[in-house]
Short mmCIF file of C-alpha atoms in Angstrom, two decimals:
data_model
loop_
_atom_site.label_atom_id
_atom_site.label_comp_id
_atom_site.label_asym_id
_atom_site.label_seq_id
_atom_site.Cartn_x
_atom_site.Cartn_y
_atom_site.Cartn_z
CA UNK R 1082 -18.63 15.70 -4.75
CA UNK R 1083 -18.99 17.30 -1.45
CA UNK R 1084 -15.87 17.40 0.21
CA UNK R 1085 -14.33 14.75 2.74
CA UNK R 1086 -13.66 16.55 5.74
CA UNK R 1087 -10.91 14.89 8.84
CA UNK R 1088 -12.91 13.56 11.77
CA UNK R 1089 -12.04 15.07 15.33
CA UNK R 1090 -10.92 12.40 17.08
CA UNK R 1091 -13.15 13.41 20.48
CA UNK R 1092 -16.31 12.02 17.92
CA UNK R 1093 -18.50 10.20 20.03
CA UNK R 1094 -19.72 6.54 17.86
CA UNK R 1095 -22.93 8.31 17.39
CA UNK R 1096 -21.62 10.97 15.94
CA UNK R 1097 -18.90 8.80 14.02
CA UNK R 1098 -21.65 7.17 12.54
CA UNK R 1099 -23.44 9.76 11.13
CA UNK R 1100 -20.27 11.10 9.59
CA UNK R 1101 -18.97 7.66 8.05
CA UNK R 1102 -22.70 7.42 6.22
CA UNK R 1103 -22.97 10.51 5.31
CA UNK R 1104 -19.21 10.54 3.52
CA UNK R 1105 -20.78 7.56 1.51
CA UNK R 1106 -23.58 9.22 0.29
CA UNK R 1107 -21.48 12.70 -0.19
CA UNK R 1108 -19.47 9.89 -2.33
CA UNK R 1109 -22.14 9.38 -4.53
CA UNK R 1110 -23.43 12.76 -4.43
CA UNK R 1111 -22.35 14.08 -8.00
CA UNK R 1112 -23.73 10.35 -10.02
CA UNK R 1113 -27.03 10.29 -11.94
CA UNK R 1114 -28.96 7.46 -11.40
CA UNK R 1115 -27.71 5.53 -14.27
CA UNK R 1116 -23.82 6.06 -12.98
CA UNK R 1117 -25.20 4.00 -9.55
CA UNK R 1118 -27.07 1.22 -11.24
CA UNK R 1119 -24.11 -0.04 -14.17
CA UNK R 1120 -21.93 -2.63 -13.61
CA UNK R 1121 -18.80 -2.51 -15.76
CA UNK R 1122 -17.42 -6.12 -14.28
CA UNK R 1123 -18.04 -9.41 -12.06
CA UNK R 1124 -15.52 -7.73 -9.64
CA UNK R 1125 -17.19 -3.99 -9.42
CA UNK R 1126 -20.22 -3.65 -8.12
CA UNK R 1127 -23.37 -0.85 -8.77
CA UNK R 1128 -22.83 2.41 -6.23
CA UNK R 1129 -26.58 1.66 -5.63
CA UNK R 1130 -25.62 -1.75 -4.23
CA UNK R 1131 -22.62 -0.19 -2.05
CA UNK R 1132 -25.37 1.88 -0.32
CA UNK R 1133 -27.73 -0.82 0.27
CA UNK R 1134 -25.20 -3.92 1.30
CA UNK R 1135 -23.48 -1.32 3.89
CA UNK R 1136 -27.00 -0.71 5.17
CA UNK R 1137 -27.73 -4.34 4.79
CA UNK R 1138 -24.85 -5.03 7.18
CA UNK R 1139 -25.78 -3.18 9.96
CA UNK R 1140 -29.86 -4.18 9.80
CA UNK R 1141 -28.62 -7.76 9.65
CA UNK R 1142 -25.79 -7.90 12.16
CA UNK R 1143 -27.68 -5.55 14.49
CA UNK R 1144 -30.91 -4.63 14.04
CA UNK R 1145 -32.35 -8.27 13.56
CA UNK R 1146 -30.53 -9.17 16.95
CA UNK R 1147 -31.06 -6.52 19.17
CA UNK R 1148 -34.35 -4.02 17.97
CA UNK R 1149 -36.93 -5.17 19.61
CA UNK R 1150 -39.85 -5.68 17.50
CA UNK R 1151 -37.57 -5.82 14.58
CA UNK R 1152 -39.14 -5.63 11.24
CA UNK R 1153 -37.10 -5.70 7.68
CA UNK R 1154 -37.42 -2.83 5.80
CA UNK R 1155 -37.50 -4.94 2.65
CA UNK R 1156 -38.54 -9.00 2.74
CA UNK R 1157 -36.06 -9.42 -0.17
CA UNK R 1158 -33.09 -7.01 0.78
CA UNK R 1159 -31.84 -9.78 3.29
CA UNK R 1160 -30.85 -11.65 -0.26
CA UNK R 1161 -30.54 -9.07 -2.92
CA UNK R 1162 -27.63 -6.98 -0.69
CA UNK R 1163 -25.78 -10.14 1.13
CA UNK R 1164 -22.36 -9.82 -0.42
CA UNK R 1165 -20.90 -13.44 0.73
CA UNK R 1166 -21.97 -14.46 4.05
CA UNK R 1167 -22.96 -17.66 3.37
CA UNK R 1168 -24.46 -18.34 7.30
CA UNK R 1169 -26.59 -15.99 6.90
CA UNK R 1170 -28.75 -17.27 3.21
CA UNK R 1171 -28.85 -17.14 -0.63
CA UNK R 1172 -27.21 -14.10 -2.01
CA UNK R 1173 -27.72 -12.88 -5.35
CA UNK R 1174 -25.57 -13.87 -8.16
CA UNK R 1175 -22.55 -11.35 -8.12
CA UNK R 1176 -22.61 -10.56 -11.66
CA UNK R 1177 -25.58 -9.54 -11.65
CA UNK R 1178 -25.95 -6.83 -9.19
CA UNK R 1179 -26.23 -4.13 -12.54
CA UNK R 1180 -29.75 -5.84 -13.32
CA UNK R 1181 -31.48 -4.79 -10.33
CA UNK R 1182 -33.37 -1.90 -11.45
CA UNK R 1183 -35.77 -2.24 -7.97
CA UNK R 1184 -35.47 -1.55 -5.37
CA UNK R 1185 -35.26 2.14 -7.22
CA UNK R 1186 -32.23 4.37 -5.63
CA UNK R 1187 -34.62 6.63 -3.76
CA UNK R 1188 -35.66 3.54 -2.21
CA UNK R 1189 -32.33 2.21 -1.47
CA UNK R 1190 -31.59 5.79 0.47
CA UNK R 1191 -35.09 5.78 2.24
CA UNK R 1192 -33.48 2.25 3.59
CA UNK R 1193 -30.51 3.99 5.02
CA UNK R 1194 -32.94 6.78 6.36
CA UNK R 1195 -34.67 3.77 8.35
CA UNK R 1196 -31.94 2.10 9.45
CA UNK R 1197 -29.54 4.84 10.33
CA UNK R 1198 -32.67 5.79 13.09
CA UNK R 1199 -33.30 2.98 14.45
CA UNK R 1200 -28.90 2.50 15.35
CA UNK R 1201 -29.24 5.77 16.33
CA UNK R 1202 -32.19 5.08 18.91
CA UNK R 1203 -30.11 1.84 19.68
CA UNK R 1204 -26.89 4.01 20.44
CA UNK R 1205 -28.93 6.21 22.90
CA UNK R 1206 -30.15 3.36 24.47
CA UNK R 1207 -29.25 1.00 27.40
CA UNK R 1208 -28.18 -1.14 24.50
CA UNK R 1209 -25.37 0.97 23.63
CA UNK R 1210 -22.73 -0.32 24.92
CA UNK R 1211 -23.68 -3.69 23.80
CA UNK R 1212 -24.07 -2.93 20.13
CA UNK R 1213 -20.38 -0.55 20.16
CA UNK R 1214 -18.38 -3.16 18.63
CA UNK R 1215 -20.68 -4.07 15.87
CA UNK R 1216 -21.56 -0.69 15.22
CA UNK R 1217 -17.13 0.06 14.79
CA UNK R 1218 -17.12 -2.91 12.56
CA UNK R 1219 -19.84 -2.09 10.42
CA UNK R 1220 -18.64 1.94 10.17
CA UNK R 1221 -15.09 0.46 9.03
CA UNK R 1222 -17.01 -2.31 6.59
CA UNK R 1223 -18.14 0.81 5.19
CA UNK R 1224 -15.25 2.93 5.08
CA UNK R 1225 -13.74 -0.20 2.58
CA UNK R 1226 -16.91 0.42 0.58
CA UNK R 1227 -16.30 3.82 0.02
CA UNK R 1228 -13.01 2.89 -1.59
CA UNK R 1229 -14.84 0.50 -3.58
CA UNK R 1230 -17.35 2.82 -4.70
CA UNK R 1231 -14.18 5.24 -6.03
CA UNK R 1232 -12.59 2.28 -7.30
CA UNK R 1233 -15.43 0.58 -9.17
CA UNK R 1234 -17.08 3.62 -10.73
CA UNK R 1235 -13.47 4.69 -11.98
CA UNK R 1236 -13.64 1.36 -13.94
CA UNK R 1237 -17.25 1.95 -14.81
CA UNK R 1238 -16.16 5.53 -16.38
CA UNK R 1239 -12.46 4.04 -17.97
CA UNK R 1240 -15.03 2.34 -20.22
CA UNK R 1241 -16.85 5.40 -21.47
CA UNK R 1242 -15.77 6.84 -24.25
CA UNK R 1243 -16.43 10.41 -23.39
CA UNK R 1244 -13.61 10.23 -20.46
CA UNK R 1245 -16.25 11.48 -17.72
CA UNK R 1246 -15.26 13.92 -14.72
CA UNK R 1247 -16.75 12.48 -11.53
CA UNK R 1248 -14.77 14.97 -9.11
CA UNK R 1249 -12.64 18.27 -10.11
CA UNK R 1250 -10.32 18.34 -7.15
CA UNK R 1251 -8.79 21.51 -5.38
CA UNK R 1252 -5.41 22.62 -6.98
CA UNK R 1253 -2.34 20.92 -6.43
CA UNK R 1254 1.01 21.75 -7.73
CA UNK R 1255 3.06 19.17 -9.02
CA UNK R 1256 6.53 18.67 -7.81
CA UNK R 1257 9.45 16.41 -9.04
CA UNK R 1258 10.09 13.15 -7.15
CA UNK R 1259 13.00 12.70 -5.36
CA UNK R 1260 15.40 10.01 -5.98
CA UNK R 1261 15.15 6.83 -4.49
CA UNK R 1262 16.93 6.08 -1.94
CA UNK R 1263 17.40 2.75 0.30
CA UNK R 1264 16.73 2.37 4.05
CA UNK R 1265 18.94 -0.25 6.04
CA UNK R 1266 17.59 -2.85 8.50
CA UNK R 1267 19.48 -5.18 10.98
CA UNK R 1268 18.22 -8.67 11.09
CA UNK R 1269 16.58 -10.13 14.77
CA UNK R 1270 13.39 -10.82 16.31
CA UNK R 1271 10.24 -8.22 16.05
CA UNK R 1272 6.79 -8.24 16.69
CA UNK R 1273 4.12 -8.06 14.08
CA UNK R 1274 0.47 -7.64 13.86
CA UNK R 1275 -1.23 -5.23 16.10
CA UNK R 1276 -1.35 -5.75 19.96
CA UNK R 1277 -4.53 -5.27 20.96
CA UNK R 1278 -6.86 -2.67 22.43
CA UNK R 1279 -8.77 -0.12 20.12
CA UNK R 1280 -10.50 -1.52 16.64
CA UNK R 1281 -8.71 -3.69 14.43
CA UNK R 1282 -9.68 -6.99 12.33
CA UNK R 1283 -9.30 -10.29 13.54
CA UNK R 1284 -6.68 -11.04 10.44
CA UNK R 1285 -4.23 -8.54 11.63
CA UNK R 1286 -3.58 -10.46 15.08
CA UNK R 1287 -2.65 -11.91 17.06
CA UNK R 1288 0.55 -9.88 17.68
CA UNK R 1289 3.44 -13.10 17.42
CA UNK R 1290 7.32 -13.14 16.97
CA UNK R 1291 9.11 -12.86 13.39
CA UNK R 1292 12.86 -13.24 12.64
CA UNK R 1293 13.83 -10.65 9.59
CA UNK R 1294 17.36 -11.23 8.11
CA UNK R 1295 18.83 -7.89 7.29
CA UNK R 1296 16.89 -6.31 4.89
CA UNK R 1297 16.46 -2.76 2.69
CA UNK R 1298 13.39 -0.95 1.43
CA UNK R 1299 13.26 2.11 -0.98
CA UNK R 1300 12.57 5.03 -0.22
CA UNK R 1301 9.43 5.97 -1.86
CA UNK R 1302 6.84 3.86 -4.09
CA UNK R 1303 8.03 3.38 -7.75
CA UNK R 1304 7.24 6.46 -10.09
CA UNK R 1305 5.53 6.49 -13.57
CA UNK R 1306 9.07 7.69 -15.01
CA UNK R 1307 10.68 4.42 -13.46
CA UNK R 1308 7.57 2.13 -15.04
CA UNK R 1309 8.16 3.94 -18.42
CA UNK R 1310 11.51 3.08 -18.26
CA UNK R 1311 10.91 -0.65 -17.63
CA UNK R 1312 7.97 -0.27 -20.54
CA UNK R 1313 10.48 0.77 -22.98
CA UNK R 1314 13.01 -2.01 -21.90
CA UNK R 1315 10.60 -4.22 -23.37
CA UNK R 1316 9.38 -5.28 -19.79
CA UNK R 1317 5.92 -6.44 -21.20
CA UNK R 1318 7.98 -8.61 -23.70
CA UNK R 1319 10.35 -10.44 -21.55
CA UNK R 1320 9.12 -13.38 -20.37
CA UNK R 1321 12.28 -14.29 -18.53
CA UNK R 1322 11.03 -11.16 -16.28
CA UNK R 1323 7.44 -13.08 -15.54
CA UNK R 1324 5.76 -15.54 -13.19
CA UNK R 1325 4.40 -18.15 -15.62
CA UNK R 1326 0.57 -17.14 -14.73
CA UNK R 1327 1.10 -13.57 -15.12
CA UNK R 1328 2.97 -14.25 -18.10
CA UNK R 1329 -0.17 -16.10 -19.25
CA UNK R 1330 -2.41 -13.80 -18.11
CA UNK R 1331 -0.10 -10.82 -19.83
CA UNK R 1332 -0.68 -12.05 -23.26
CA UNK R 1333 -4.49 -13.41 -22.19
CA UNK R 1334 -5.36 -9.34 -21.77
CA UNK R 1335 -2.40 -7.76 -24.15
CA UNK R 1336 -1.31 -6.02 -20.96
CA UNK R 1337 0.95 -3.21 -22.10
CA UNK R 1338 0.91 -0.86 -19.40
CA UNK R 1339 -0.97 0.00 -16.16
CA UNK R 1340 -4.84 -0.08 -15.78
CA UNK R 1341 -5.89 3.42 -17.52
CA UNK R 1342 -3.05 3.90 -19.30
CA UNK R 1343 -3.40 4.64 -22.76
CA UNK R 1344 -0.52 5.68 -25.61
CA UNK R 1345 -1.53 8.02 -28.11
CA UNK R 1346 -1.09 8.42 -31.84
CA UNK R 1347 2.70 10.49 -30.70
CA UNK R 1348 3.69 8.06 -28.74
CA UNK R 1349 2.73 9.74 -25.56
CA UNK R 1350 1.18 8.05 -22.98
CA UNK R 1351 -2.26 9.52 -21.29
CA UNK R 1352 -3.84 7.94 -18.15
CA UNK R 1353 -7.58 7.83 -17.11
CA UNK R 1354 -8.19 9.31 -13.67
CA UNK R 1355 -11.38 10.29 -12.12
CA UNK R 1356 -10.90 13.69 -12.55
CA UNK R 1357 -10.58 12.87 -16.47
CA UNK R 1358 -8.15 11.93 -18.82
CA UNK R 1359 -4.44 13.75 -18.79
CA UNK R 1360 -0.67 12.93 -19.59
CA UNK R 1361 0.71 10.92 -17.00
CA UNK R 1362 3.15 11.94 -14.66
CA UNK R 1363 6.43 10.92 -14.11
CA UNK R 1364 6.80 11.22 -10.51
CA UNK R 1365 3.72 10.35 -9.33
CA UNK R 1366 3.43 6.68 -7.80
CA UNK R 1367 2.80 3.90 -10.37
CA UNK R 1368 -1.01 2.92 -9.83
CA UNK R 1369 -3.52 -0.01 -11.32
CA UNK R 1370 -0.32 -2.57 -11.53
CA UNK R 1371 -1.40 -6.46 -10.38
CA UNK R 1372 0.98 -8.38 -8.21
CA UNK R 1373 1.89 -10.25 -11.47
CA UNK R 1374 3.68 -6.45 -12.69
CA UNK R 1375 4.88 -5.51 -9.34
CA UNK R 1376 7.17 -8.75 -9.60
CA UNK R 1377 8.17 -8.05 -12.80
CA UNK R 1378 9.69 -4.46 -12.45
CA UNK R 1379 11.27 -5.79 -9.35
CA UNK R 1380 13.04 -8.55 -11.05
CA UNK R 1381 13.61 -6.31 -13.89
CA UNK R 1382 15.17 -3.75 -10.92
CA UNK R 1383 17.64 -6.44 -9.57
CA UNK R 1384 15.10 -5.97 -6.47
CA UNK R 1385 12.47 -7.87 -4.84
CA UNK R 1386 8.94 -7.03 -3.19
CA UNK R 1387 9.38 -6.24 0.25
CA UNK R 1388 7.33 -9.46 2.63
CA UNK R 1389 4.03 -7.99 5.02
CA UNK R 1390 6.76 -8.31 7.70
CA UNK R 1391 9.56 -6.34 6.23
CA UNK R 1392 6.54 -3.24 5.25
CA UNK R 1393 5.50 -3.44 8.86
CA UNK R 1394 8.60 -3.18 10.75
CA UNK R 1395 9.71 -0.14 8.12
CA UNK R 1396 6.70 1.74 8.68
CA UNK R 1397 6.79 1.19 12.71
CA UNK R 1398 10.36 1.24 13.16
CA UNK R 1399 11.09 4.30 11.05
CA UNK R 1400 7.38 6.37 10.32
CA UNK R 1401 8.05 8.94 7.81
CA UNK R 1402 5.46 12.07 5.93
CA UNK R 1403 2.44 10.37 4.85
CA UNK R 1404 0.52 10.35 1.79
CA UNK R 1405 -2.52 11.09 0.76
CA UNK R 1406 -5.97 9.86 1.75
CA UNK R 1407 -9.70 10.49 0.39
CA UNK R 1408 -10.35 13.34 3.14
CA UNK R 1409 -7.72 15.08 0.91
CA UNK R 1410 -10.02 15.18 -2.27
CA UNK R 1411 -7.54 14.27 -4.40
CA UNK R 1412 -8.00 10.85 -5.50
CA UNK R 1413 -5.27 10.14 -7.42
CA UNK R 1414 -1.88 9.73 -5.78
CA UNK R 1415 0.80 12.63 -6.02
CA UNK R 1416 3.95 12.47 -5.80
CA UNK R 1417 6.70 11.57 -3.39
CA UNK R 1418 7.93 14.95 -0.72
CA UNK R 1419 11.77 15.23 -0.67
CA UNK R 1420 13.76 13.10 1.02
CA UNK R 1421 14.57 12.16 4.93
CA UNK R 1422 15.53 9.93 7.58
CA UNK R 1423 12.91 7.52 6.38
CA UNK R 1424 10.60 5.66 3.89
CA UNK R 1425 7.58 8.42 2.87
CA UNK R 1426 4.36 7.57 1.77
CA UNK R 1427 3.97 4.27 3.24
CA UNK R 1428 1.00 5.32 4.59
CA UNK R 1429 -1.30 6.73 1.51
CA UNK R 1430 -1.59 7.34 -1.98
CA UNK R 1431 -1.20 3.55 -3.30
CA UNK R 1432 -1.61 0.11 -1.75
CA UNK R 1433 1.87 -1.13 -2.06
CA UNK R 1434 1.58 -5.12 -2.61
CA UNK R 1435 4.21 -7.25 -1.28
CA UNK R 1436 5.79 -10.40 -1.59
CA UNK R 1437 3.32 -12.45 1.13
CA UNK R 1438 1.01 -14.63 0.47
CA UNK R 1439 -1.97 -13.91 2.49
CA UNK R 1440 -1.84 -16.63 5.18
CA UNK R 1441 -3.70 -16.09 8.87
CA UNK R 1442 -0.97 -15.66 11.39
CA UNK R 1443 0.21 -18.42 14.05
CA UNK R 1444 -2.68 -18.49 16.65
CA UNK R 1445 -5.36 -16.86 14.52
CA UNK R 1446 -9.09 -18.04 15.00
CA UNK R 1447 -12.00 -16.13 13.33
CA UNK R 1448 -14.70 -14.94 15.00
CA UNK R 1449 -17.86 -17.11 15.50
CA UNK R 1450 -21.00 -16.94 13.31
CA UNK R 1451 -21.70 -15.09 9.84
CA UNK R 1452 -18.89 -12.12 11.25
CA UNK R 1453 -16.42 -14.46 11.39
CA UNK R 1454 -16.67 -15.13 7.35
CA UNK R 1455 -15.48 -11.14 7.16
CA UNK R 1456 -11.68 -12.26 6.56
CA UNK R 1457 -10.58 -15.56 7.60
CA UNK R 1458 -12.48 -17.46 4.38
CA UNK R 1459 -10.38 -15.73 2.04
CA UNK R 1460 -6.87 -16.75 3.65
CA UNK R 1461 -5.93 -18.34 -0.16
CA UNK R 1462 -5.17 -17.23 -3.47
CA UNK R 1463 -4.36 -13.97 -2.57
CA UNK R 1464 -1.69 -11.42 -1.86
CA UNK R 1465 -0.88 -8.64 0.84
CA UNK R 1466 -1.18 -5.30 0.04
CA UNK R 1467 -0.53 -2.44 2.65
CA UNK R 1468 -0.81 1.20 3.44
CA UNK R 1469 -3.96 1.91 2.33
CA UNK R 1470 -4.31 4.91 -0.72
CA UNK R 1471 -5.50 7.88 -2.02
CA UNK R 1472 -9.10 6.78 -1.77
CA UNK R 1473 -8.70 5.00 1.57
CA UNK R 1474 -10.37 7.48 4.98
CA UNK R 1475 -7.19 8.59 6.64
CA UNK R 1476 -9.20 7.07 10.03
CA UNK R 1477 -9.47 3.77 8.39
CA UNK R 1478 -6.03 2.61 7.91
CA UNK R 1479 -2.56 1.48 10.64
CA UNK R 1480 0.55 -0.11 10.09
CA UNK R 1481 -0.83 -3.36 11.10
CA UNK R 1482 -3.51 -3.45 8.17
CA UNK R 1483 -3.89 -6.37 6.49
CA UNK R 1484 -5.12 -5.59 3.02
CA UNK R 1485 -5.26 -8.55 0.49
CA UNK R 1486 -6.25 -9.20 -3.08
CA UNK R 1487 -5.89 -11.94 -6.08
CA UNK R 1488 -2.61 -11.41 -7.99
CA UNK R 1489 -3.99 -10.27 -11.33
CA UNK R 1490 -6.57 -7.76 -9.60
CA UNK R 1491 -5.27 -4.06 -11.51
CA UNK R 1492 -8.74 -1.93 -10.72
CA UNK R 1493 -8.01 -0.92 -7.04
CA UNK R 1494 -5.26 1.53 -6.14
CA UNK R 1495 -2.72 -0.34 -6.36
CA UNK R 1496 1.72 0.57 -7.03
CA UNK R 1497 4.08 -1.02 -4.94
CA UNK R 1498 8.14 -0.14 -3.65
CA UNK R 1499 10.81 -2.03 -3.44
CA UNK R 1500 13.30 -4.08 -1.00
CA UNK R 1501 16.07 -6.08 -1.20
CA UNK R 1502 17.86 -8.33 1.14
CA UNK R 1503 21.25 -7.79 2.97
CA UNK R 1504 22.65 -4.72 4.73
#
């Protein structure tokens, strides 16, 4: 994989876009055909059709409303690469996007070729200006694909027996975690959600009043060392430590551990990254846990998940070091630096769920048309996560945003930290 290089923030949105599509294909770079086309779930999707649908999205959002003389590149892409957008036609069934052999992937990046000139002829045009938001929306669509990409071919190689290598990342020296400590907040009235001006998605506004009672939120995510622990209290045997549908679920899949975890013949564990399979690391940030296991250490921690509201006002009110993000070439998270005056690694290395329910906020309308389907149509069923990850473009991710997934979901980057209430 060619490296992910930082952005200088003086990029003009031409030359934004160029970088944000060519960090997709650099993404995809070191796969052979075959590791673009296979499907390994319903929920993962073909790298092939992550370079098409992101193309897809800004023919059919832009092109087709302001080229003039607009042509489709392909009569049947406007079908075979529509993800959900249900105003705009028929989409191919989901689980099967690994069957489609055709278009071939030299023809899927000959569609990018095509499309990436004609925005860039659009961008240079009188139409620019008109086009800009579009164009912002569909480069950060994107940037969430290239996170999927990472995320779904690490599933596709998990089930490979030969443990497969997609990226051999610079050298980085380990270092121990430090304890975890807890950071005090008074109760009274905040904002959340973001205020306007400058990109953002319609789900993380508008900005509105919240009343927090006192509250207290770790330090750092929880560790592999702490999750052994909680393993070898029996915490995937306790059902007095469950929500009754992750309970289910547990013994549905014989959860036993994290996604990619694996315990050997010694009674070692191993986990499966994508730079291969290695012993897993006690300090390093817990990753691949669903909401359902989140809960469960917490309960089994005398602690709680911290609410959307609680993670926000943390991160804003008291912004501490980082993590780390894909331009880092690391893509796995690392562990926690020493301690300070507040929380680390909000911001990186793992999506940290939390205890909200992903609801739209008082006042929230989405957009008209087929955009308008981007967020709002999934307000149910499905939890907050925040922060962003290891595999998430450092230029992609605030305090204000709103991930959000289904409770059992384990393949993204997922780990969480804890809270508890009271000062």
């Amino acid at each position: 994989m060619t490296s992910i290089q930082n952005a200088p923030d003086t990029d003009r949105l031409t030359d934004r876009y160029r970088r944000v599509r060519q960090t997709t294909e650099a993404l995809c770079a070191p796969l052979s055909p075959e590791d673009c086309l296979a499907q390994s779930m319903t929920e993962a999707s073909p790298a092939k059709w992550h370079l098409a649908h992101t193309t897809w999205f800004f023919e059919t959002f832009i092109l087709e409303a302001h080229q003039e003389g607009f042509r489709p590149f392909g009569e049947q892409y406007r079908v075979l690469f529509n993800s959900y957008y249900n105003g705009i036609g028929e989409q191919h069934p989901r689980p099967q996007r690994g069957l489609l052999t055709r278009p071939a992937l030299e023809e899927v990046y000959a569609y990018r070729a095509h499309v990436d000139a004609a925005i860039d002829a659009l961008l240079d045009s009188p139409k620019g200006e008109a086009i800009a938001g579009l164009v912002e929306l569909g480069l950060n669509h994107e940037q969430q694909h290239q996170e999927l990409i990472l995320m779904d071919l690490k599933h596709l190689f998990s089930c490979n027996p030969l443990d497969p290598v997609y990226w051999r990342p610079p050298s980085h020296a380990g270092r121990e975690s430090p304890p975890l400590t807890w950071h005090h907040f008074g109760e009274g009235i905040r904002q959340l959600g973001h205020p306007g001006g400058g990109f953002h998605y319609d789900n993380e506004g508008p900005q509105h009043r919240v009343f927090l009672e006192p509250f207290q939120i770790a330090s750092r995510p929880v560790t592999c060392g702490e999750y052994l622990d909680f393993i070898a209290d029996g915490g995937y045997r306790r059902p007095e430590l469950w929500l009754e549908v992750g309970w289910n679920r547990l013994r549905k899949e014989g959860w036993e551990a994290p996604q990619y975890w694996r315990r050997d013949a010694d009674g070692s564990w191993t986990v499966f990254t994508l730079r291969g399979r290695r012993p897993v690391d006690p300090n390093e940030p817990v990753c691949h846990v669903s909401y359902f296991e989140a809960d469960a250490f917490a309960r089994w921690a005398g602690a709680r998940l911290p609410t959307e509201a609680e993670w926000e006002v943390a991160t804003r009110e008291r912004p501490g070091p980082r993590g780390t993000f894909l331009e880092d070439n690391l893509l796995h998270p690392v562990p926690a630096p020493g301690e300070g005056r507040a929380p680390v690694q909000m911001l990186g290395d793992v999506w940290e769920w939390t205890g909200s329910a992903y609801l739209p906020y008082p006042g929230y309308r989405p957009p008209e048309g087929a955009v308008g389907e981007y967020n709002g149509k999934f307000m149910v069923d499905q939890m907050v996560l925040r922060g962003g990850s290891c595999a998430t473009p450092r230029s992609h991710i605030r305090e204000t945003y709103r991930n959000f997934f289904p409770t059992d979901a384990r393949w993204p980057f997922t780990g969480f930290r804890l809270a508890r209430s009271g000062s």
